[in-house]
Tab-separated table of C-alpha atoms in Angstrom:
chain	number	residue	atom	x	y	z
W	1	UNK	CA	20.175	-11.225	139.805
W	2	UNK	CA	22.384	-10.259	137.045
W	3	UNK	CA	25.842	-10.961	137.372
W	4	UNK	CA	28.213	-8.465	135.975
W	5	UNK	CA	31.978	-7.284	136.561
W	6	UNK	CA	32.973	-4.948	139.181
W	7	UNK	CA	33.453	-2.499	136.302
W	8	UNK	CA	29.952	-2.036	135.819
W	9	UNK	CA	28.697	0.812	137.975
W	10	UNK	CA	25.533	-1.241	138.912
W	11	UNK	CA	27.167	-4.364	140.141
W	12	UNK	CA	26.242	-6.082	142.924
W	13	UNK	CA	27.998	-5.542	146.208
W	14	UNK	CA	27.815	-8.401	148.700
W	15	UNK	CA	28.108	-6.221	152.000
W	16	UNK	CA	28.036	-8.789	155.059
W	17	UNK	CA	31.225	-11.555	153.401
W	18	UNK	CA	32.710	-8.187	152.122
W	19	UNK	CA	32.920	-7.047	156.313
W	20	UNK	CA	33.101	-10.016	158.063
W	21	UNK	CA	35.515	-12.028	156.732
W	22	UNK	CA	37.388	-15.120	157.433
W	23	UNK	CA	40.963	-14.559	155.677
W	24	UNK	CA	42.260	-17.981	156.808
W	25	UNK	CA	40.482	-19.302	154.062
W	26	UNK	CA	42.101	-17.283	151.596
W	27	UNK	CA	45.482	-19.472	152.959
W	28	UNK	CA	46.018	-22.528	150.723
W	29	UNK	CA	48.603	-24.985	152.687
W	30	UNK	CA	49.706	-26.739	149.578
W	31	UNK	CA	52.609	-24.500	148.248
W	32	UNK	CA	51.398	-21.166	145.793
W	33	UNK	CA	53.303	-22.458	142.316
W	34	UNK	CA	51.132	-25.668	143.092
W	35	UNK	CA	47.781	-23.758	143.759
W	36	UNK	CA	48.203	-21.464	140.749
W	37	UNK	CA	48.620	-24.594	138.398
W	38	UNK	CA	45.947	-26.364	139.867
W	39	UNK	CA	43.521	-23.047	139.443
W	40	UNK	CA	45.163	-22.047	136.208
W	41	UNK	CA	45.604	-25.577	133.892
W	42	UNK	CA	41.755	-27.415	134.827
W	43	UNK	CA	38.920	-26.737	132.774
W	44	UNK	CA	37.462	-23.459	133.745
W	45	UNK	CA	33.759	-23.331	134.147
W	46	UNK	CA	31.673	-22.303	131.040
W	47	UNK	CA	28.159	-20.253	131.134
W	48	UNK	CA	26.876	-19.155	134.135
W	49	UNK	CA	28.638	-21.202	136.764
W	50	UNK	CA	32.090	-19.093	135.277
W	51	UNK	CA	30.081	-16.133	136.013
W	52	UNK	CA	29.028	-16.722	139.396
W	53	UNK	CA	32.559	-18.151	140.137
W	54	UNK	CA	33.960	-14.422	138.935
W	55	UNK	CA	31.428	-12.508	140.442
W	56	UNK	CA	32.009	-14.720	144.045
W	57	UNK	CA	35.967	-13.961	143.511
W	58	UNK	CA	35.226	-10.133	143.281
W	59	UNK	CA	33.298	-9.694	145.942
W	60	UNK	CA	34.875	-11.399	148.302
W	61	UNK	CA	32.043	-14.315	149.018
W	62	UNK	CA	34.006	-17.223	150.550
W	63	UNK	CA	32.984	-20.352	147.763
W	64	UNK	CA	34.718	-23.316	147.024
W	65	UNK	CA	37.710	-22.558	145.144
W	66	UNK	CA	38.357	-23.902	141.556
W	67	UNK	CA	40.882	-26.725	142.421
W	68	UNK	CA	37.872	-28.305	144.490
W	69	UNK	CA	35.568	-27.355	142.052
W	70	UNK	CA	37.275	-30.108	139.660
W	71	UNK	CA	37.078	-32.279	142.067
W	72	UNK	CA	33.784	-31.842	143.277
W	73	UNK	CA	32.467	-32.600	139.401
W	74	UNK	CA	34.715	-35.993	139.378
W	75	UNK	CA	33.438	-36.949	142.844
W	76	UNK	CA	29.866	-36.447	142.117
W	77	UNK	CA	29.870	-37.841	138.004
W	78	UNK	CA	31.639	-40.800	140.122
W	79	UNK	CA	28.660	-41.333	143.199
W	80	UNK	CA	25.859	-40.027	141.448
W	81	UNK	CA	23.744	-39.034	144.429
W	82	UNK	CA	20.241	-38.500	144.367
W	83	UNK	CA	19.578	-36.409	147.722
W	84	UNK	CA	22.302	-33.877	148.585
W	85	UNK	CA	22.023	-31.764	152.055
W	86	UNK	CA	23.982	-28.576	152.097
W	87	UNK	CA	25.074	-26.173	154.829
W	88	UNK	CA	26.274	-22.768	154.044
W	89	UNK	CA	24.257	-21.713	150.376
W	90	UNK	CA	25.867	-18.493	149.780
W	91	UNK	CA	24.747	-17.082	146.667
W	92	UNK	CA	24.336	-20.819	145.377
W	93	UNK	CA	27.478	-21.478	143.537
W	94	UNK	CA	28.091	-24.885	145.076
W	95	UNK	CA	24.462	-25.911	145.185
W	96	UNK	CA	23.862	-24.901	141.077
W	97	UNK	CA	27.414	-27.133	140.536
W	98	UNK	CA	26.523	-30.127	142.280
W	99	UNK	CA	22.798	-30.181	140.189
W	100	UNK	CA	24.556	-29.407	137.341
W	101	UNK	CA	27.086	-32.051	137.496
W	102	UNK	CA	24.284	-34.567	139.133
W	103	UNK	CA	21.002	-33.829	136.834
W	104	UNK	CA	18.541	-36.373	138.406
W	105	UNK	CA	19.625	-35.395	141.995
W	106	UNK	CA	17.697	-32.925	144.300
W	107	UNK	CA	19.948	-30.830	146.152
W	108	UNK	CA	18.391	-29.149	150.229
W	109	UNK	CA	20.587	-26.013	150.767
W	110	UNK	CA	20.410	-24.005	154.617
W	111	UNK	CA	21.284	-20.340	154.665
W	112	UNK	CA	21.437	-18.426	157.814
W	113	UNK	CA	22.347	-15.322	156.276
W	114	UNK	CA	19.331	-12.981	154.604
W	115	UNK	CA	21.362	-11.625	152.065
W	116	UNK	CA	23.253	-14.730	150.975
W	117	UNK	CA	19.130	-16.456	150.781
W	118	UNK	CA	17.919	-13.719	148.859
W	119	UNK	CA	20.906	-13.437	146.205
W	120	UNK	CA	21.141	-17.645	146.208
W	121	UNK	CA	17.278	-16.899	146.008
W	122	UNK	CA	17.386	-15.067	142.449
W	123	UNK	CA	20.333	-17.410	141.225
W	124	UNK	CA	18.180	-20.469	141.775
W	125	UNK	CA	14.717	-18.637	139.892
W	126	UNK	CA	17.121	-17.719	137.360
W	127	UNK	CA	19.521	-21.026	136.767
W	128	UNK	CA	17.763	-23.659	138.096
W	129	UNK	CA	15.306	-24.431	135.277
W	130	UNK	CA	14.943	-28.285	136.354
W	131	UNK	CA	13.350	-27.320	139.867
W	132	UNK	CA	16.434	-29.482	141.521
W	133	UNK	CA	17.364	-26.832	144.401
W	134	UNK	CA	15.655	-26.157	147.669
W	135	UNK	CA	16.480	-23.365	149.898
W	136	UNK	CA	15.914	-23.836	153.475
W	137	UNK	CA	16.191	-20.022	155.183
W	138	UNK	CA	17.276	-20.071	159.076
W	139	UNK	CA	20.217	-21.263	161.119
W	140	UNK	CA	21.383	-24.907	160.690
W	141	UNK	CA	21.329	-26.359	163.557
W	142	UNK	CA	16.728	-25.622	163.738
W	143	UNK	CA	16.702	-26.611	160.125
W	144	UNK	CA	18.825	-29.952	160.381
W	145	UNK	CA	16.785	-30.923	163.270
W	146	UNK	CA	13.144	-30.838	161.621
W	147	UNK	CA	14.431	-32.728	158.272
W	148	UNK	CA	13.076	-36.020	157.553
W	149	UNK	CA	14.784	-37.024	154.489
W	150	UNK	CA	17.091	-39.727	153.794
W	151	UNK	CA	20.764	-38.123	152.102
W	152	UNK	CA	23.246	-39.895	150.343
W	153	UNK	CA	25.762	-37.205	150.098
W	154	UNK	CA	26.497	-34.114	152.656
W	155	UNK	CA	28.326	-30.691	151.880
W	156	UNK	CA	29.386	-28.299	154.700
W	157	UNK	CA	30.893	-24.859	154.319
W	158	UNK	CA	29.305	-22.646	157.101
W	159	UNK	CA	30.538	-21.519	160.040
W	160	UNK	CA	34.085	-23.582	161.209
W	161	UNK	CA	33.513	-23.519	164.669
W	162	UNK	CA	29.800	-25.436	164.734
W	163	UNK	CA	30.666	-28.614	162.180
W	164	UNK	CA	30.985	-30.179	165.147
W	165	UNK	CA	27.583	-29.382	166.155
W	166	UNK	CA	25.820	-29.584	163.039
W	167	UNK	CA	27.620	-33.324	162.329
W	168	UNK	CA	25.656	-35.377	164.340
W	169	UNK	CA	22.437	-34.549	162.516
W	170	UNK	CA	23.732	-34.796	159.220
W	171	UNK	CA	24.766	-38.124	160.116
W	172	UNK	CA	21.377	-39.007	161.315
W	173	UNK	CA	20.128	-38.515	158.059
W	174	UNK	CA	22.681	-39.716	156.007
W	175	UNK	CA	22.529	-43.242	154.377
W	176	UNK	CA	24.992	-46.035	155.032
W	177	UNK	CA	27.761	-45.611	152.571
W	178	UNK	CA	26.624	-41.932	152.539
W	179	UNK	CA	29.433	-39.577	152.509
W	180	UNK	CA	30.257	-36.177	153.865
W	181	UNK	CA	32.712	-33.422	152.963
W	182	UNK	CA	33.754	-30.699	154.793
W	183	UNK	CA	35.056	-27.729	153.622
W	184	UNK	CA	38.063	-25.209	155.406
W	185	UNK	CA	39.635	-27.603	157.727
W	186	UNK	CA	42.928	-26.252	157.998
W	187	UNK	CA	42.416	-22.825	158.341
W	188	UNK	CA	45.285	-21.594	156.711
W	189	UNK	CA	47.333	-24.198	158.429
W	190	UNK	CA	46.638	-22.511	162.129
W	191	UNK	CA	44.798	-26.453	162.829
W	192	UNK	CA	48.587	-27.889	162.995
W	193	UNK	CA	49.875	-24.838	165.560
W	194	UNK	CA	49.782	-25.072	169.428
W	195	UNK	CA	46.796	-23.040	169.958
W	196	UNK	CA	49.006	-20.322	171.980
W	197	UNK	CA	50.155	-19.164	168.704
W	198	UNK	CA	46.615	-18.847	167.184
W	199	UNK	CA	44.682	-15.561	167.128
W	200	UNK	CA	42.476	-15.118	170.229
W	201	UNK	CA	39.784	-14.079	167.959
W	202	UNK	CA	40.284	-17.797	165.439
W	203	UNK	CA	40.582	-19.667	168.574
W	204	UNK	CA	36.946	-21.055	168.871
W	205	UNK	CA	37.182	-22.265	165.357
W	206	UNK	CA	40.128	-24.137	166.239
W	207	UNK	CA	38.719	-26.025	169.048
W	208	UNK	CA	35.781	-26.712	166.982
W	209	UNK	CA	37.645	-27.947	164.318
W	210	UNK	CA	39.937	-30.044	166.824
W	211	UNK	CA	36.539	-31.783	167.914
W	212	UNK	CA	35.745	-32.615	164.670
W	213	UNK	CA	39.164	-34.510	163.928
W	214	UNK	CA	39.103	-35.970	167.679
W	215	UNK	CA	35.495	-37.145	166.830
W	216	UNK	CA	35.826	-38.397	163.037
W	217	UNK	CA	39.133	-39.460	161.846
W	218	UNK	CA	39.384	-42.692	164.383
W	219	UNK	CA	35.747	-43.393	164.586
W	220	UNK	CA	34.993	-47.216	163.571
W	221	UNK	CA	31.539	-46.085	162.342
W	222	UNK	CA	33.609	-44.022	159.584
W	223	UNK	CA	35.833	-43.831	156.962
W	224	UNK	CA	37.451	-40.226	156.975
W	225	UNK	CA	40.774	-38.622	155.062
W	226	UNK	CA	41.835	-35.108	155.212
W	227	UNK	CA	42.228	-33.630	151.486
W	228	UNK	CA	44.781	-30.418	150.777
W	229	UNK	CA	42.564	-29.167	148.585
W	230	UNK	CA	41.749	-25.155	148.803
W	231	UNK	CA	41.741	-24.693	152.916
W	232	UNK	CA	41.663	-28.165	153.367
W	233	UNK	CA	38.220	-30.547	153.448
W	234	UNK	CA	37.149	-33.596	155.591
W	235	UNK	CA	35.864	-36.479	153.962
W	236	UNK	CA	33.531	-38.681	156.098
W	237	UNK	CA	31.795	-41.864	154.715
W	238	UNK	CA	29.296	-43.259	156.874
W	239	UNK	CA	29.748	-46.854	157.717
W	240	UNK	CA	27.483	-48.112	160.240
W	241	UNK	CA	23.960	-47.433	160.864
W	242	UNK	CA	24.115	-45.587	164.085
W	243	UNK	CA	27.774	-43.549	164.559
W	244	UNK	CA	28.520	-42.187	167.933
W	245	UNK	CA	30.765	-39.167	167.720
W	246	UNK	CA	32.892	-38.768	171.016
């Protein structure tokens, strides 16, 4: 896939994030003068991660936004992980930064969505030239359960309201000292509001994401901090061998 500007009359349009949408992502908690010089004074992305960045931001295809892109590329040059799972591919932006910023690691991505596989598809033949990236096609929860391999680091930015479902097999095959980020916690800060005052329609997401907290940020078989970064992540690092999750 080529990636060109929404001025070109043969770009790209990304039809299924472009209808169903999730706008309490596009709801930063940490106050907008602080967001804008986050976004606007780190080290913008060069080549074709800047592209696919722009060409995500235009059509409306929910990625990691460029505050936690920084700190994505610090966390990683810091761990160094060799085996990354992720859940939620999109068109691959994530999955080409973290084998970019981690050159020797091989990175498992799960897409549910057939358009999102097919574009992340033709990003991967075209960008991945070291063979690091492999795209799993189907929903998360069949995939996670026939994997076999042993991750040291976890990324999850798929549907809000099944983190809690897909955690406990992520953790299965995630190392000791493994870690685990989570992406969209907040939801535009509904998370912190009696649910009466949440959209009917969010209010499955905010259960989910209240199991997640109930079941993680306690939990003696984990180390976990909320980050306002973006929509807010989760960071989880495993600590003992076998975690229950209440």
């Amino acid at each position: 896939m080529e990636i060109v500007s929404k001025s070109d009359q043969d770009a790209v349009s990304v039809k299924s994030y472009n209808e169903y949408s999730n706008h309490n992502m596009r709801r930063p908690v940490v106050k907008p003068e602080i967001v804008s010089f986050m976004r606007e004074e780190q080290a913008v992305l060069p080549g074709f991660l800047g592209e696919l960045e722009a060409f995500a931001h235009e059509e409306n295809v929910p990625i990691i936004p460029h505050e936690t892109v920084v700190y994505f590329q610090f966390l990683l040059a810091a761990l160094q992980p060799k085996h990354i799972l992720e859940v939620g591919t999109a068109i691959g932006f994530s999955a080409l930064l973290m084998a970019q910023t981690v050159p020797d690691a091989k990175v498992t991505t799960i897409e549910r969505n057939p358009e999102m596989a097919e574009l992340a598809r033709q990003n991967f033949q075209k960008y991945d030239q070291e063979n690091q990236i492999d795209l799993l096609e189907g929903d998360a929860n069949d995939v996670l359960a026939t994997l076999t391999g042993a991750y040291d680091f976890a990324f999850m930015d798929s549907a809000k309201s099944k983190y809690i479902v897909f955690l406990p097999h992520i953790l299965k095959q995630l190392s000791v000292g493994g870690v685990v980020i989570i992406d969209d916690v907040f939801q535009g800060g509904d998370v912190a509001k009696p649910i009466e005052e949440v959209k009917r329609n969010q209010r499955g997401i905010y259960r989910g994401l209240h199991k997640l907290f109930a079941a993680t940020l306690k939990n003696p078989g984990l180390t976990a901090t909320l980050v306002p970064l973006g929509d807010g992540i989760l960071m989880i690092r495993k600590d003992a061998e076998y975690v229950e999750l209440s």
